[in-house]
Amino acid sequence: MSQFDAHLLIVDDDERIRDLLKKFLMRAGFLVTAARDAAHARRVLAGLDFDLIVMDVMMPGEDGVSLTKHLRETRSTPIMLLTARGDIEHRIAGLEAGADDYLSKPFEPKELLLRINAILRRMPETPAREAAPKVLHLGPIRYDMDRGEMWRGDELIRLTGTESQLMKIFSACPGEPVSRSKLVEDLGRDRGQAQERAVDVQITRLRRKIEPNPKQPQYLQTVRGAGYMLAPD
């Protein structure tokens, strides 16, 4: 498996680290979803399968070792834990719980990338017919995350380049609001209110293609004060 078809889940309560990791790994070619804590990760994992999970150990509420132990009851997904440099006990506990590797903070992003790729290379290739489809359902519409295609029954819904980019951004973090400024940044636009208004226009157009009633959006919701959020079934 290569990084260009791998979907990673980042779990870290530090928003700055979470965003930096997500941005770095997306630039490296991965599809990346982020969760802010163990509870959020559980909700994301209930609807999506991942090729590898990168998870901080020290988080408020349930910690990374406990979540690793829980996931190992039902999943074989590779897990890499991020630990404090001198935290030997957590490293051992994490490996005993079923983690595949650990990396001490602070670390060089390039080392993380090398370790992720090393783990993915060790994973057996899954026959295409057995691979779990990465599909989000929006009522009668389904969105194929791997292909970036949207279908209504047998009808392919045509998306513009910007609409396709927006769907990739939203589908990487279902149920999580994305701010207008973050959308502008991820779309590669210059920052500013004019570009944020342009994003609003693109959201309106995308809603016309996926919502039963675009004026009362059900799947591409506005989250007051936070931005927009994709809420699949």
CSV table of C-alpha atoms in Angstrom, one decimal:
chain,number,residue,atom,x,y,z
A,1,MET,CA,0.0,0.0,0.0
A,2,SER,CA,1.3,3.5,-0.8
A,3,GLN,CA,0.6,6.8,0.8
A,4,PHE,CA,-1.4,7.9,-2.2
A,5,ASP,CA,-4.3,5.5,-1.4
A,6,ALA,CA,-4.0,5.3,2.4
A,7,HIS,CA,-6.5,7.0,4.7
A,8,LEU,CA,-5.1,8.1,8.1
A,9,LEU,CA,-6.8,9.0,11.3
A,10,ILE,CA,-5.0,11.6,13.5
A,11,VAL,CA,-6.2,11.7,17.2
A,12,ASP,CA,-4.7,14.5,19.3
A,13,ASP,CA,-6.3,17.0,21.7
A,14,ASP,CA,-3.8,19.7,20.8
A,15,GLU,CA,-5.4,21.6,18.0
A,16,ARG,CA,-2.1,23.1,16.8
A,17,ILE,CA,-0.4,19.8,16.5
A,18,ARG,CA,-3.5,18.1,15.0
A,19,ASP,CA,-3.7,20.7,12.2
A,20,LEU,CA,0.0,20.7,11.5
A,21,LEU,CA,0.1,16.9,11.2
A,22,LYS,CA,-3.0,16.9,9.0
A,23,LYS,CA,-1.6,19.5,6.7
A,24,PHE,CA,1.8,17.8,6.5
A,25,LEU,CA,0.4,14.4,5.8
A,26,MET,CA,-2.1,15.6,3.2
A,27,ARG,CA,0.8,17.3,1.4
A,28,ALA,CA,2.6,14.0,1.5
A,29,GLY,CA,-0.3,12.4,-0.4
A,30,PHE,CA,-2.5,10.9,2.3
A,31,LEU,CA,-6.2,11.2,2.8
A,32,VAL,CA,-6.4,12.4,6.5
A,33,THR,CA,-9.2,12.7,9.0
A,34,ALA,CA,-8.6,14.3,12.4
A,35,ALA,CA,-10.3,13.7,15.8
A,36,ARG,CA,-9.9,15.9,18.9
A,37,ASP,CA,-10.1,13.2,21.5
A,38,ALA,CA,-10.9,9.5,22.1
A,39,ALA,CA,-14.7,10.1,22.1
A,40,HIS,CA,-14.5,11.9,18.8
A,41,ALA,CA,-12.3,9.2,17.4
A,42,ARG,CA,-14.9,6.5,18.4
A,43,ARG,CA,-17.6,8.4,16.5
A,44,VAL,CA,-15.5,8.8,13.4
A,45,LEU,CA,-14.5,5.1,13.5
A,46,ALA,CA,-18.1,4.0,13.8
A,47,GLY,CA,-18.6,5.2,10.2
A,48,LEU,CA,-15.2,4.9,8.5
A,49,ASP,CA,-12.4,2.5,8.1
A,50,PHE,CA,-8.7,3.6,8.1
A,51,ASP,CA,-5.4,2.2,7.0
A,52,LEU,CA,-3.5,3.6,10.0
A,53,ILE,CA,-4.2,5.6,13.2
A,54,VAL,CA,-1.7,8.1,14.7
A,55,MET,CA,-2.8,8.8,18.3
A,56,ASP,CA,-1.5,10.9,21.2
A,57,VAL,CA,-1.3,9.0,24.5
A,58,MET,CA,-2.0,11.8,26.9
A,59,MET,CA,-5.5,13.2,26.2
A,60,PRO,CA,-8.3,14.4,28.5
A,61,GLY,CA,-10.9,11.7,29.2
A,62,GLU,CA,-9.9,8.4,27.7
A,63,ASP,CA,-6.2,8.2,26.9
A,64,GLY,CA,-4.5,6.7,23.9
A,65,VAL,CA,-3.5,3.4,25.5
A,66,SER,CA,-7.0,2.7,26.7
A,67,LEU,CA,-8.5,3.5,23.2
A,68,THR,CA,-5.8,1.3,21.6
A,69,LYS,CA,-6.8,-1.6,23.9
A,70,HIS,CA,-10.5,-1.1,23.0
A,71,LEU,CA,-9.8,-1.0,19.3
A,72,ARG,CA,-7.8,-4.1,19.4
A,73,GLU,CA,-10.9,-6.0,20.5
A,74,THR,CA,-12.4,-5.6,17.0
A,75,ARG,CA,-9.8,-4.1,14.7
A,76,SER,CA,-6.4,-4.9,13.3
A,77,THR,CA,-5.8,-1.3,12.0
A,78,PRO,CA,-2.1,-0.3,12.6
A,79,ILE,CA,-1.8,2.2,15.4
A,80,MET,CA,1.1,4.5,16.1
A,81,LEU,CA,1.2,6.2,19.5
A,82,LEU,CA,2.8,9.6,20.2
A,83,THR,CA,4.3,9.8,23.7
A,84,ALA,CA,6.3,12.2,25.8
A,85,ARG,CA,10.0,11.7,25.4
A,86,GLY,CA,10.7,10.2,28.8
A,87,ASP,CA,7.4,8.4,29.2
A,88,ILE,CA,8.7,4.8,29.1
A,89,GLU,CA,5.8,3.3,31.0
A,90,HIS,CA,3.3,4.6,28.5
A,91,ARG,CA,5.4,3.3,25.6
A,92,ILE,CA,5.4,-0.2,27.1
A,93,ALA,CA,1.7,-0.1,28.0
A,94,GLY,CA,0.9,1.1,24.5
A,95,LEU,CA,2.8,-1.8,22.9
A,96,GLU,CA,1.2,-4.3,25.3
A,97,ALA,CA,-2.2,-2.9,24.4
A,98,GLY,CA,-1.6,-3.6,20.8
A,99,ALA,CA,0.1,-0.5,19.3
A,100,ASP,CA,2.4,-1.2,16.3
A,101,ASP,CA,4.9,1.6,17.0
A,102,TYR,CA,5.4,4.7,19.0
A,103,LEU,CA,7.2,8.0,18.4
A,104,SER,CA,8.5,10.4,21.2
A,105,LYS,CA,7.5,14.0,21.2
A,106,PRO,CA,8.9,16.3,20.0
A,107,PHE,CA,9.6,14.6,16.7
A,108,GLU,CA,10.6,15.5,13.1
A,109,PRO,CA,7.6,15.3,10.8
A,110,LYS,CA,9.9,13.5,8.3
A,111,GLU,CA,10.5,10.7,10.8
A,112,LEU,CA,6.8,10.3,11.3
A,113,LEU,CA,6.3,10.0,7.6
A,114,LEU,CA,9.1,7.4,7.3
A,115,ARG,CA,7.6,5.3,10.1
A,116,ILE,CA,4.1,5.5,8.7
A,117,ASN,CA,5.3,4.3,5.3
A,118,ALA,CA,7.3,1.5,6.9
A,119,ILE,CA,4.2,0.3,8.7
A,120,LEU,CA,2.1,0.5,5.5
A,121,ARG,CA,4.7,-1.4,3.5
A,122,ARG,CA,4.4,-4.3,6.1
A,123,MET,CA,0.6,-4.5,5.6
A,124,PRO,CA,-0.6,-7.3,3.3
A,125,GLU,CA,-2.3,-6.2,0.1
A,126,THR,CA,-6.1,-6.5,0.4
A,127,PRO,CA,-7.7,-7.9,-2.8
A,128,ALA,CA,-9.9,-5.3,-4.4
A,129,ARG,CA,-13.1,-7.3,-4.0
A,130,GLU,CA,-12.5,-7.5,-0.2
A,131,ALA,CA,-11.5,-3.9,0.3
A,132,ALA,CA,-14.0,-1.9,2.3
A,133,PRO,CA,-15.5,0.9,0.1
A,134,LYS,CA,-14.9,4.3,1.5
A,135,VAL,CA,-18.4,5.7,0.7
A,136,LEU,CA,-20.4,8.4,2.4
A,137,HIS,CA,-24.2,8.4,2.1
A,138,LEU,CA,-26.2,11.6,1.9
A,139,GLY,CA,-29.7,10.3,1.6
A,140,PRO,CA,-30.1,8.9,-2.0
A,141,ILE,CA,-26.7,10.2,-2.9
A,142,ARG,CA,-23.4,8.4,-2.3
A,143,TYR,CA,-19.9,9.9,-2.4
A,144,ASP,CA,-17.0,7.6,-3.3
A,145,MET,CA,-14.1,9.1,-1.3
A,146,ASP,CA,-11.4,7.2,-3.2
A,147,ARG,CA,-12.6,8.2,-6.7
A,148,GLY,CA,-14.0,11.6,-5.7
A,149,GLU,CA,-17.2,10.7,-7.5
A,150,MET,CA,-20.8,11.5,-6.5
A,151,TRP,CA,-23.7,9.3,-7.6
A,152,ARG,CA,-27.5,9.3,-7.4
A,153,GLY,CA,-28.4,5.8,-8.2
A,154,ASP,CA,-26.8,5.1,-11.6
A,155,GLU,CA,-26.5,8.8,-12.4
A,156,LEU,CA,-23.1,10.5,-12.0
A,157,ILE,CA,-23.5,13.9,-10.5
A,158,ARG,CA,-21.1,16.3,-12.2
A,159,LEU,CA,-18.9,18.3,-9.8
A,160,THR,CA,-16.8,21.3,-10.7
A,161,GLY,CA,-13.2,21.3,-9.7
A,162,THR,CA,-13.9,23.5,-6.7
A,163,GLU,CA,-16.9,21.4,-5.7
A,164,SER,CA,-14.7,18.3,-5.9
A,165,GLN,CA,-12.1,19.9,-3.7
A,166,LEU,CA,-14.7,20.9,-1.1
A,167,MET,CA,-16.1,17.4,-1.0
A,168,LYS,CA,-12.6,16.0,-0.4
A,169,ILE,CA,-12.0,18.5,2.4
A,170,PHE,CA,-15.4,17.8,4.1
A,171,SER,CA,-15.3,14.0,3.6
A,172,ALA,CA,-12.0,13.8,5.4
A,173,CYS,CA,-13.6,15.1,8.6
A,174,PRO,CA,-17.3,14.2,8.6
A,175,GLY,CA,-19.3,15.6,11.6
A,176,GLU,CA,-16.5,18.2,12.2
A,177,PRO,CA,-17.0,21.9,11.4
A,178,VAL,CA,-14.6,23.5,9.0
A,179,SER,CA,-14.2,27.3,9.2
A,180,ARG,CA,-14.5,29.5,6.1
A,181,SER,CA,-10.9,30.7,6.5
A,182,LYS,CA,-9.7,27.1,6.7
A,183,LEU,CA,-11.6,26.2,3.5
A,184,VAL,CA,-10.0,29.2,1.8
A,185,GLU,CA,-6.6,28.0,2.9
A,186,ASP,CA,-7.2,24.4,1.8
A,187,LEU,CA,-8.5,25.5,-1.5
A,188,GLY,CA,-5.2,27.3,-2.1
A,189,ARG,CA,-6.8,30.8,-2.2
A,190,ASP,CA,-5.5,34.0,-0.9
A,191,ARG,CA,-6.9,34.9,2.5
A,192,GLY,CA,-9.6,37.6,2.9
A,193,GLN,CA,-13.3,38.3,3.2
A,194,ALA,CA,-13.8,38.3,-0.6
A,195,GLN,CA,-12.5,34.7,-0.8
A,196,GLU,CA,-14.6,33.6,2.1
A,197,ARG,CA,-17.7,35.1,0.4
A,198,ALA,CA,-16.6,33.2,-2.8
A,199,VAL,CA,-16.5,30.0,-0.7
A,200,ASP,CA,-20.1,30.7,0.5
A,201,VAL,CA,-21.2,30.9,-3.2
A,202,GLN,CA,-19.5,27.5,-3.9
A,203,ILE,CA,-21.2,26.0,-0.8
A,204,THR,CA,-24.6,27.2,-2.1
A,205,ARG,CA,-23.9,25.6,-5.5
A,206,LEU,CA,-22.8,22.3,-3.9
A,207,ARG,CA,-25.9,22.2,-1.8
A,208,ARG,CA,-28.1,22.5,-4.9
A,209,LYS,CA,-26.6,19.2,-6.0
A,210,ILE,CA,-26.8,17.2,-2.7
A,211,GLU,CA,-29.6,18.6,-0.6
A,212,PRO,CA,-33.3,17.7,-0.9
A,213,ASN,CA,-34.0,21.3,0.1
A,214,PRO,CA,-30.9,23.6,-0.3
A,215,LYS,CA,-32.6,26.3,1.7
A,216,GLN,CA,-32.8,23.9,4.7
A,217,PRO,CA,-29.5,22.0,4.4
A,218,GLN,CA,-29.5,18.6,6.0
A,219,TYR,CA,-26.1,17.2,4.9
A,220,LEU,CA,-23.9,20.3,4.3
A,221,GLN,CA,-24.8,22.2,7.4
A,222,THR,CA,-23.9,25.7,8.6
A,223,VAL,CA,-22.5,25.6,12.2
A,224,ARG,CA,-23.0,29.0,13.7
A,225,GLY,CA,-19.6,30.6,14.6
A,226,ALA,CA,-17.7,27.6,13.4
A,227,GLY,CA,-18.2,27.2,9.6
A,228,TYR,CA,-19.6,24.4,7.6
A,229,MET,CA,-20.0,20.7,8.4
A,230,LEU,CA,-20.7,17.6,6.3
A,231,ALA,CA,-23.2,15.4,8.2
A,232,PRO,CA,-23.6,12.1,6.3
A,233,ASP,CA,-26.1,9.4,7.2
